[in-house]
Short mmCIF file of C-alpha atoms in Angstrom, two decimals:
data_model
loop_
_atom_site.label_atom_id
_atom_site.label_comp_id
_atom_site.label_asym_id
_atom_site.label_seq_id
_atom_site.Cartn_x
_atom_site.Cartn_y
_atom_site.Cartn_z
CA UNK B 69 108.18 -64.19 -141.11
CA UNK B 70 107.69 -64.82 -137.38
CA UNK B 71 110.79 -67.01 -136.95
CA UNK B 72 113.34 -64.37 -138.11
CA UNK B 73 111.74 -61.83 -135.78
CA UNK B 74 112.07 -64.17 -132.81
CA UNK B 75 115.65 -65.04 -133.63
CA UNK B 76 116.62 -61.41 -134.15
CA UNK B 77 114.94 -60.50 -130.86
CA UNK B 78 116.88 -63.21 -129.07
CA UNK B 79 120.16 -62.09 -130.64
CA UNK B 80 119.46 -58.48 -129.68
CA UNK B 81 118.65 -59.30 -126.04
CA UNK B 82 121.46 -61.78 -125.44
CA UNK B 83 124.28 -59.17 -125.44
CA UNK B 84 122.25 -57.00 -123.02
CA UNK B 85 121.74 -59.91 -120.60
CA UNK B 86 125.41 -60.84 -120.92
CA UNK B 87 126.51 -57.27 -120.17
CA UNK B 88 124.25 -57.01 -117.12
CA UNK B 89 125.52 -60.36 -115.86
CA UNK B 90 129.15 -59.30 -116.33
CA UNK B 91 128.52 -56.00 -114.50
CA UNK B 92 126.81 -57.82 -111.61
CA UNK B 93 129.76 -60.18 -111.21
CA UNK B 94 132.25 -57.33 -111.55
CA UNK B 95 130.65 -55.40 -108.68
CA UNK B 96 130.40 -58.47 -106.43
CA UNK B 97 132.64 -59.20 -103.47
CA UNK B 98 135.66 -61.49 -103.38
CA UNK B 99 133.60 -64.30 -101.83
CA UNK B 100 131.04 -64.24 -104.65
CA UNK B 101 133.71 -64.12 -107.35
CA UNK B 102 135.68 -66.95 -105.76
CA UNK B 103 132.69 -69.27 -105.50
CA UNK B 104 131.64 -68.45 -109.08
CA UNK B 105 135.14 -69.25 -110.37
CA UNK B 106 135.28 -72.52 -108.43
CA UNK B 107 131.91 -73.60 -109.86
CA UNK B 108 133.18 -72.89 -113.37
CA UNK B 109 136.40 -74.86 -112.74
CA UNK B 110 134.40 -77.75 -111.28
CA UNK B 111 132.28 -77.87 -114.43
CA UNK B 112 135.38 -78.30 -116.61
CA UNK B 113 136.69 -81.03 -114.30
CA UNK B 114 133.43 -82.92 -114.85
CA UNK B 115 134.59 -83.69 -118.41
CA UNK B 116 137.24 -85.98 -116.90
CA UNK B 117 135.18 -89.11 -116.34
CA UNK B 118 137.75 -90.82 -114.13
CA UNK B 119 137.78 -87.82 -111.74
CA UNK B 120 134.03 -87.81 -111.01
CA UNK B 121 134.13 -90.50 -108.26
CA UNK B 122 136.81 -88.48 -106.47
CA UNK B 123 135.31 -84.98 -106.67
CA UNK B 124 131.71 -86.02 -105.97
CA UNK B 125 130.33 -87.66 -102.83
CA UNK B 126 129.76 -91.39 -103.26
CA UNK B 127 128.21 -92.73 -100.03
CA UNK B 128 130.05 -96.07 -100.16
CA UNK B 129 133.46 -94.44 -100.62
CA UNK B 130 133.31 -91.93 -97.76
CA UNK B 131 133.48 -94.79 -95.26
CA UNK B 132 136.61 -96.87 -94.53
CA UNK B 133 138.66 -98.31 -96.17
CA UNK B 134 138.41 -95.64 -98.91
CA UNK B 135 137.49 -92.79 -96.55
CA UNK B 136 137.12 -90.06 -99.20
CA UNK B 137 135.88 -87.42 -96.79
CA UNK B 138 137.63 -84.71 -98.81
CA UNK B 139 134.85 -85.07 -101.38
CA UNK B 140 132.56 -83.15 -98.99
CA UNK B 141 134.68 -80.08 -99.79
CA UNK B 142 134.63 -80.32 -103.59
CA UNK B 143 131.23 -81.81 -104.42
CA UNK B 144 129.26 -78.55 -104.32
CA UNK B 145 131.46 -76.98 -107.04
CA UNK B 146 130.84 -79.79 -109.53
CA UNK B 147 128.11 -79.54 -112.18
CA UNK B 148 127.60 -81.77 -115.20
CA UNK B 149 125.46 -79.36 -117.24
CA UNK B 150 126.23 -75.81 -118.28
CA UNK B 151 122.74 -74.49 -117.48
CA UNK B 152 123.23 -75.74 -113.90
CA UNK B 153 126.40 -73.64 -113.75
CA UNK B 154 124.51 -70.54 -114.90
CA UNK B 155 121.76 -71.15 -112.35
CA UNK B 156 124.30 -71.61 -109.53
CA UNK B 157 126.23 -68.46 -110.42
CA UNK B 158 122.99 -66.46 -110.66
CA UNK B 159 121.98 -67.59 -107.17
CA UNK B 160 125.44 -66.74 -105.82
CA UNK B 161 125.32 -63.23 -107.33
CA UNK B 162 121.80 -62.62 -106.02
CA UNK B 163 122.84 -63.84 -102.59
CA UNK B 164 125.70 -61.37 -102.61
CA UNK B 165 123.51 -58.47 -103.73
CA UNK B 166 120.64 -59.05 -101.32
CA UNK B 167 122.16 -60.55 -98.18
CA UNK B 168 125.86 -59.72 -98.11
CA UNK B 169 125.19 -56.03 -97.27
CA UNK B 170 123.19 -57.22 -94.23
CA UNK B 171 125.42 -60.08 -93.14
CA UNK B 172 128.88 -59.17 -94.38
CA UNK B 173 131.31 -61.29 -96.40
CA UNK B 174 132.57 -63.43 -93.46
CA UNK B 175 129.04 -64.45 -92.41
CA UNK B 176 128.13 -65.22 -96.00
CA UNK B 177 131.21 -67.46 -96.36
CA UNK B 178 130.42 -69.15 -93.03
CA UNK B 179 126.84 -69.81 -94.16
CA UNK B 180 128.13 -71.35 -97.41
CA UNK B 181 130.56 -73.66 -95.58
CA UNK B 182 127.98 -74.82 -93.02
CA UNK B 183 125.34 -75.36 -95.68
CA UNK B 184 127.69 -77.24 -98.01
CA UNK B 185 129.11 -79.59 -95.36
CA UNK B 186 125.73 -80.18 -93.71
CA UNK B 187 123.95 -80.98 -96.96
CA UNK B 188 126.68 -83.36 -98.14
CA UNK B 189 126.86 -85.28 -94.85
CA UNK B 190 123.08 -85.54 -94.32
CA UNK B 191 122.42 -86.60 -97.92
CA UNK B 192 125.09 -89.31 -97.67
CA UNK B 193 123.54 -90.61 -94.43
CA UNK B 194 120.14 -90.59 -96.13
CA UNK B 195 121.45 -92.94 -98.82
CA UNK B 196 122.96 -95.12 -96.09
CA UNK B 197 119.47 -95.34 -94.61
CA UNK B 198 118.06 -96.31 -98.03
CA UNK B 199 120.66 -99.07 -98.24
CA UNK B 200 119.79 -100.40 -94.77
CA UNK B 201 116.13 -100.56 -95.73
CA UNK B 202 116.48 -102.05 -99.21
CA UNK B 203 119.97 -103.69 -99.06
CA UNK B 204 120.53 -102.34 -102.56
CA UNK B 205 124.23 -101.57 -103.10
CA UNK B 206 123.38 -99.10 -105.85
CA UNK B 207 122.59 -96.55 -103.13
CA UNK B 208 126.20 -96.86 -101.93
CA UNK B 209 128.33 -97.02 -105.08
CA UNK B 210 126.18 -95.83 -107.99
CA UNK B 211 125.00 -92.54 -106.48
CA UNK B 212 126.99 -89.33 -106.99
CA UNK B 213 126.10 -86.33 -104.84
CA UNK B 214 127.18 -83.05 -106.46
CA UNK B 215 125.99 -79.54 -107.18
CA UNK B 216 124.67 -76.55 -105.23
CA UNK B 217 121.06 -77.64 -104.72
CA UNK B 218 121.49 -77.22 -100.97
CA UNK B 219 122.86 -73.70 -101.37
CA UNK B 220 119.90 -72.78 -103.60
CA UNK B 221 117.61 -73.96 -100.80
CA UNK B 222 119.61 -71.95 -98.30
CA UNK B 223 119.24 -68.85 -100.43
CA UNK B 224 115.44 -69.31 -100.51
CA UNK B 225 115.33 -69.71 -96.72
CA UNK B 226 117.51 -66.63 -96.13
CA UNK B 227 115.40 -64.46 -98.45
CA UNK B 228 112.26 -65.65 -96.68
CA UNK B 229 113.82 -64.61 -93.38
CA UNK B 230 114.81 -61.11 -94.51
CA UNK B 231 111.94 -60.20 -96.88
CA UNK B 232 109.06 -62.62 -96.24
CA UNK B 233 106.23 -60.38 -97.49
CA UNK B 234 107.88 -59.15 -100.70
CA UNK B 235 105.57 -59.87 -103.66
CA UNK B 236 107.30 -61.45 -106.65
CA UNK B 237 104.33 -61.88 -108.98
CA UNK B 238 100.55 -61.68 -109.02
CA UNK B 239 99.05 -64.96 -110.21
CA UNK B 240 95.42 -65.86 -110.92
CA UNK B 241 95.17 -67.75 -107.63
CA UNK B 242 96.96 -65.14 -105.49
CA UNK B 243 100.22 -63.29 -104.92
CA UNK B 244 103.51 -65.18 -104.99
CA UNK B 245 105.70 -63.93 -102.12
CA UNK B 246 109.15 -64.84 -100.87
CA UNK B 247 107.63 -66.90 -98.08
CA UNK B 248 106.12 -69.25 -100.70
CA UNK B 249 109.33 -69.79 -102.69
CA UNK B 250 110.97 -72.67 -100.70
CA UNK B 251 108.00 -75.03 -100.92
CA UNK B 252 107.04 -73.95 -104.45
CA UNK B 253 110.55 -74.58 -105.72
CA UNK B 254 110.59 -77.98 -104.00
CA UNK B 255 107.47 -79.04 -105.89
CA UNK B 256 109.02 -77.79 -109.14
CA UNK B 257 112.26 -79.69 -108.45
CA UNK B 258 110.37 -82.93 -107.78
CA UNK B 259 108.50 -82.55 -111.07
CA UNK B 260 111.76 -81.87 -112.93
CA UNK B 261 113.36 -84.87 -111.25
CA UNK B 262 110.53 -87.20 -112.25
CA UNK B 263 110.82 -85.95 -115.83
CA UNK B 264 114.54 -86.76 -115.88
CA UNK B 265 115.83 -83.19 -116.17
CA UNK B 266 117.45 -83.13 -112.70
CA UNK B 267 119.60 -85.90 -111.17
CA UNK B 268 118.17 -88.26 -108.58
CA UNK B 269 119.99 -86.72 -105.62
CA UNK B 270 118.88 -83.14 -106.37
CA UNK B 271 115.54 -83.22 -104.44
CA UNK B 272 117.20 -84.81 -101.39
CA UNK B 273 119.97 -82.21 -101.42
CA UNK B 274 117.41 -79.42 -101.68
CA UNK B 275 115.42 -80.78 -98.72
CA UNK B 276 118.56 -81.13 -96.63
CA UNK B 277 119.53 -77.58 -97.63
CA UNK B 278 116.20 -76.29 -96.35
CA UNK B 279 116.66 -78.08 -93.03
CA UNK B 280 120.33 -77.16 -92.47
CA UNK B 281 119.94 -73.49 -93.43
CA UNK B 282 116.76 -73.05 -91.36
CA UNK B 283 118.33 -74.63 -88.26
CA UNK B 284 121.41 -72.42 -88.58
CA UNK B 285 119.47 -69.20 -89.16
CA UNK B 286 116.84 -70.06 -86.55
CA UNK B 287 119.07 -71.04 -83.65
CA UNK B 288 122.78 -70.46 -84.26
CA UNK B 289 123.50 -67.44 -86.48
CA UNK B 290 125.25 -64.79 -84.40
CA UNK B 291 124.03 -61.20 -84.71
CA UNK B 292 125.74 -57.90 -84.01
CA UNK B 293 123.88 -57.45 -80.71
CA UNK B 294 125.28 -60.72 -79.33
CA UNK B 295 122.10 -62.76 -79.75
CA UNK B 296 121.85 -65.91 -81.82
CA UNK B 297 119.17 -67.07 -84.19
CA UNK B 298 115.85 -65.59 -85.21
CA UNK B 299 112.83 -66.54 -83.12
CA UNK B 300 110.34 -64.49 -85.15
CA UNK B 301 106.92 -66.07 -85.58
CA UNK B 302 106.96 -65.68 -89.37
CA UNK B 303 110.19 -67.71 -89.52
CA UNK B 304 108.94 -70.79 -87.70
CA UNK B 305 109.18 -74.15 -89.42
CA UNK B 306 105.40 -74.29 -89.84
CA UNK B 307 105.45 -71.01 -91.79
CA UNK B 308 107.03 -72.84 -94.75
CA UNK B 309 103.79 -74.78 -95.30
CA UNK B 310 100.29 -73.72 -96.39
CA UNK B 311 98.08 -72.25 -93.70
CA UNK B 312 95.87 -75.37 -93.66
CA UNK B 313 98.83 -77.59 -92.67
CA UNK B 314 100.56 -75.19 -90.29
CA UNK B 315 98.77 -76.33 -87.07
CA UNK B 316 99.71 -79.97 -87.67
CA UNK B 317 103.29 -79.11 -88.64
CA UNK B 318 103.59 -76.82 -85.60
CA UNK B 319 102.62 -79.65 -83.23
CA UNK B 320 105.18 -82.02 -84.79
CA UNK B 321 107.99 -79.45 -84.97
CA UNK B 322 107.40 -78.23 -81.41
CA UNK B 323 107.52 -81.80 -80.12
CA UNK B 324 110.83 -82.45 -81.90
CA UNK B 325 112.20 -79.16 -80.58
CA UNK B 326 111.23 -80.11 -77.01
CA UNK B 327 113.17 -83.36 -77.39
CA UNK B 328 116.24 -81.46 -78.69
CA UNK B 329 116.03 -79.07 -75.74
CA UNK B 330 115.96 -81.97 -73.28
CA UNK B 331 119.03 -83.59 -74.85
CA UNK B 332 120.82 -80.17 -74.84
CA UNK B 333 121.07 -79.91 -78.65
CA UNK B 334 119.09 -76.65 -78.64
CA UNK B 335 118.63 -73.95 -76.06
CA UNK B 336 115.17 -72.94 -74.97
CA UNK B 337 114.48 -69.32 -76.00
CA UNK B 338 114.52 -66.96 -73.05
CA UNK B 339 112.25 -63.94 -72.76
CA UNK B 340 113.69 -60.75 -71.27
CA UNK B 341 111.32 -58.38 -69.50
CA UNK B 342 112.26 -54.71 -69.17
CA UNK B 343 110.52 -53.71 -65.93
CA UNK B 344 112.29 -50.34 -65.82
CA UNK B 345 109.98 -48.97 -68.50
CA UNK B 346 107.51 -46.58 -66.80
CA UNK B 347 104.60 -47.27 -69.14
CA UNK B 348 104.86 -50.71 -70.68
CA UNK B 349 106.77 -53.94 -70.21
CA UNK B 350 109.06 -54.71 -73.13
CA UNK B 351 109.45 -58.38 -74.08
CA UNK B 352 112.60 -59.20 -76.05
CA UNK B 353 113.29 -62.51 -77.75
CA UNK B 354 116.88 -63.43 -78.62
CA UNK B 355 117.64 -63.25 -82.30
CA UNK B 356 115.31 -60.39 -83.17
CA UNK B 357 117.43 -57.72 -84.83
CA UNK B 358 116.48 -54.05 -84.43
CA UNK B 359 116.58 -53.48 -88.18
CA UNK B 360 114.20 -56.42 -88.74
CA UNK B 361 111.75 -54.97 -86.22
CA UNK B 362 112.06 -51.54 -87.81
CA UNK B 363 111.48 -53.03 -91.28
CA UNK B 364 108.32 -54.81 -90.12
CA UNK B 365 107.17 -51.61 -88.41
CA UNK B 366 107.61 -49.60 -91.60
CA UNK B 367 105.69 -52.19 -93.62
CA UNK B 368 102.84 -52.10 -91.11
CA UNK B 369 102.75 -48.28 -91.16
CA UNK B 370 102.73 -48.28 -94.94
CA UNK B 371 99.79 -50.69 -95.06
CA UNK B 372 97.93 -48.61 -92.45
CA UNK B 373 98.50 -45.37 -94.37
CA UNK B 374 97.28 -46.94 -97.60
CA UNK B 375 94.13 -48.08 -95.85
CA UNK B 376 93.50 -44.69 -94.27
CA UNK B 377 94.08 -42.81 -97.53
CA UNK B 378 91.41 -44.76 -99.37
CA UNK B 379 88.41 -42.49 -100.24
CA UNK B 380 85.38 -43.35 -98.18
CA UNK B 381 81.81 -42.37 -98.98
CA UNK B 382 80.50 -39.98 -96.30
CA UNK B 383 76.84 -39.38 -95.70
CA UNK B 384 75.48 -35.84 -95.08
CA UNK B 385 73.48 -36.36 -91.93
CA UNK B 386 71.12 -33.57 -90.83
CA UNK B 387 72.54 -31.34 -88.12
CA UNK B 388 70.95 -31.32 -84.67
CA UNK B 389 72.06 -27.73 -84.10
CA UNK B 390 69.67 -25.08 -85.45
CA UNK B 391 72.53 -22.66 -86.04
CA UNK B 392 74.85 -25.26 -87.49
CA UNK B 393 75.30 -26.16 -91.14
CA UNK B 394 72.29 -27.56 -92.88
CA UNK B 395 72.41 -30.48 -95.27
CA UNK B 396 71.64 -29.77 -98.95
CA UNK B 397 68.32 -31.69 -98.78
CA UNK B 398 67.14 -29.81 -95.74
CA UNK B 399 68.28 -26.50 -97.24
CA UNK B 400 66.26 -27.13 -100.40
CA UNK B 401 63.15 -28.06 -98.42
CA UNK B 402 63.49 -24.98 -96.21
CA UNK B 403 63.97 -22.70 -99.20
CA UNK B 404 60.87 -24.03 -100.95
CA UNK B 405 58.78 -23.62 -97.74
CA UNK B 406 59.96 -20.03 -97.20
CA UNK B 407 59.24 -19.14 -100.80
CA UNK B 408 55.62 -20.29 -100.44
CA UNK B 409 55.13 -18.51 -97.11
CA UNK B 410 56.55 -15.08 -97.97
CA UNK B 411 54.38 -13.21 -100.47
CA UNK B 412 55.69 -9.71 -99.99
CA UNK B 413 58.99 -8.25 -101.12
CA UNK B 414 62.11 -9.86 -99.75
CA UNK B 415 63.63 -8.20 -96.71
CA UNK B 416 67.31 -7.48 -97.06
CA UNK B 417 69.53 -7.78 -93.99
CA UNK B 418 71.52 -4.65 -93.08
CA UNK B 419 75.25 -4.78 -93.73
CA UNK B 420 77.51 -5.82 -90.86
CA UNK B 421 79.11 -2.35 -90.73
CA UNK B 422 75.75 -0.79 -89.81
CA UNK B 423 75.10 -3.09 -86.84
CA UNK B 424 75.90 -1.18 -83.69
CA UNK B 425 77.53 -3.13 -80.90
CA UNK B 426 78.12 -0.60 -78.15
CA UNK B 427 80.73 -1.51 -75.61
CA UNK B 428 82.21 -4.37 -77.72
CA UNK B 429 85.21 -2.53 -79.05
CA UNK B 430 87.34 -3.33 -76.02
CA UNK B 431 86.69 -7.07 -76.60
CA UNK B 432 85.34 -7.77 -73.08
CA UNK B 433 82.74 -10.55 -72.78
CA UNK B 434 80.55 -8.44 -70.52
CA UNK B 435 80.19 -5.76 -73.18
CA UNK B 436 79.24 -8.40 -75.71
CA UNK B 437 76.56 -9.84 -73.43
CA UNK B 438 75.06 -6.38 -72.83
CA UNK B 439 74.69 -5.77 -76.56
CA UNK B 440 72.88 -9.07 -77.20
CA UNK B 441 69.10 -9.15 -77.16
CA UNK B 442 67.04 -11.30 -74.78
CA UNK B 443 66.28 -13.82 -77.51
CA UNK B 444 69.98 -14.45 -78.14
CA UNK B 445 70.78 -15.19 -74.48
CA UNK B 446 68.61 -18.35 -74.53
CA UNK B 447 70.42 -19.94 -77.49
#
């Protein structure tokens, strides 16, 4: 009885998922639709076995005499499995929904081109390095680099940059946030690769995608205010690793960055001091967008308000002022002592309307002081 229920549940949810997916693609921009269509066309071309060496990157064929450098343009649109196509299109649509409103369609297309070319070239050179070490020609002519693993890595890096503290799920060992996704997905990809589900080049492409996308977003992406890159502390290279490894990674990455600055591959970040401010000195780092600073400010204010609104247990301390409010414990003790001391009938205080305060009607302080008794002046 359980199997028909599961199958009927799957059949009932599949049209809903399909409709949502179709609506998401329909509302996407031209860039998202174009890339999704090209990935679908590349999947159908993968059924032509003789075309695979020409539309995928084979490290031995991109060098002379074959010189198939055009394969760096087509390889990212080729997938050999349909579920890879669905995963790629889902990432493209999510990228368009989350980041295209912030970046714009031209910047999104530029990021895709830089990521695709960078991942293809670096992965091919990595296999050249494997060949030089092992002298195994299989690394040159039996390897086919294809797919959008590098773009998936770039999407993870971009989401970490924009929304690093967004919580995706609460797990038994802690909260899974966007800042944990790049490294977590890398571990998952390595496991899938060892089990034979993903091709051999997929982990290398993903790692190269992390490096290329981080370098572009960290140092070279141009913002609306004219600055380039994002020098925020929570977007450093060490922030991709667990907190226990971050000091070691920071030392290595900073040393490599110093070498790149000396050889003029990277520019040293410059700090701008606003000395015209009358109260404080404002330090501005290039690449820090105003909307990013405002977003972090709002998150900090929200966390502070939540902490302040938490109910705190307050203790009723006894008052040091004789005329001030008395704590409930002291009031009970005083009431019991007065009850034992007074044996006669209780004395009722006269109403306030019968208390004469001559000279106080005009509201002058001198009239009030004249109406007060000598015992009240010492209080």
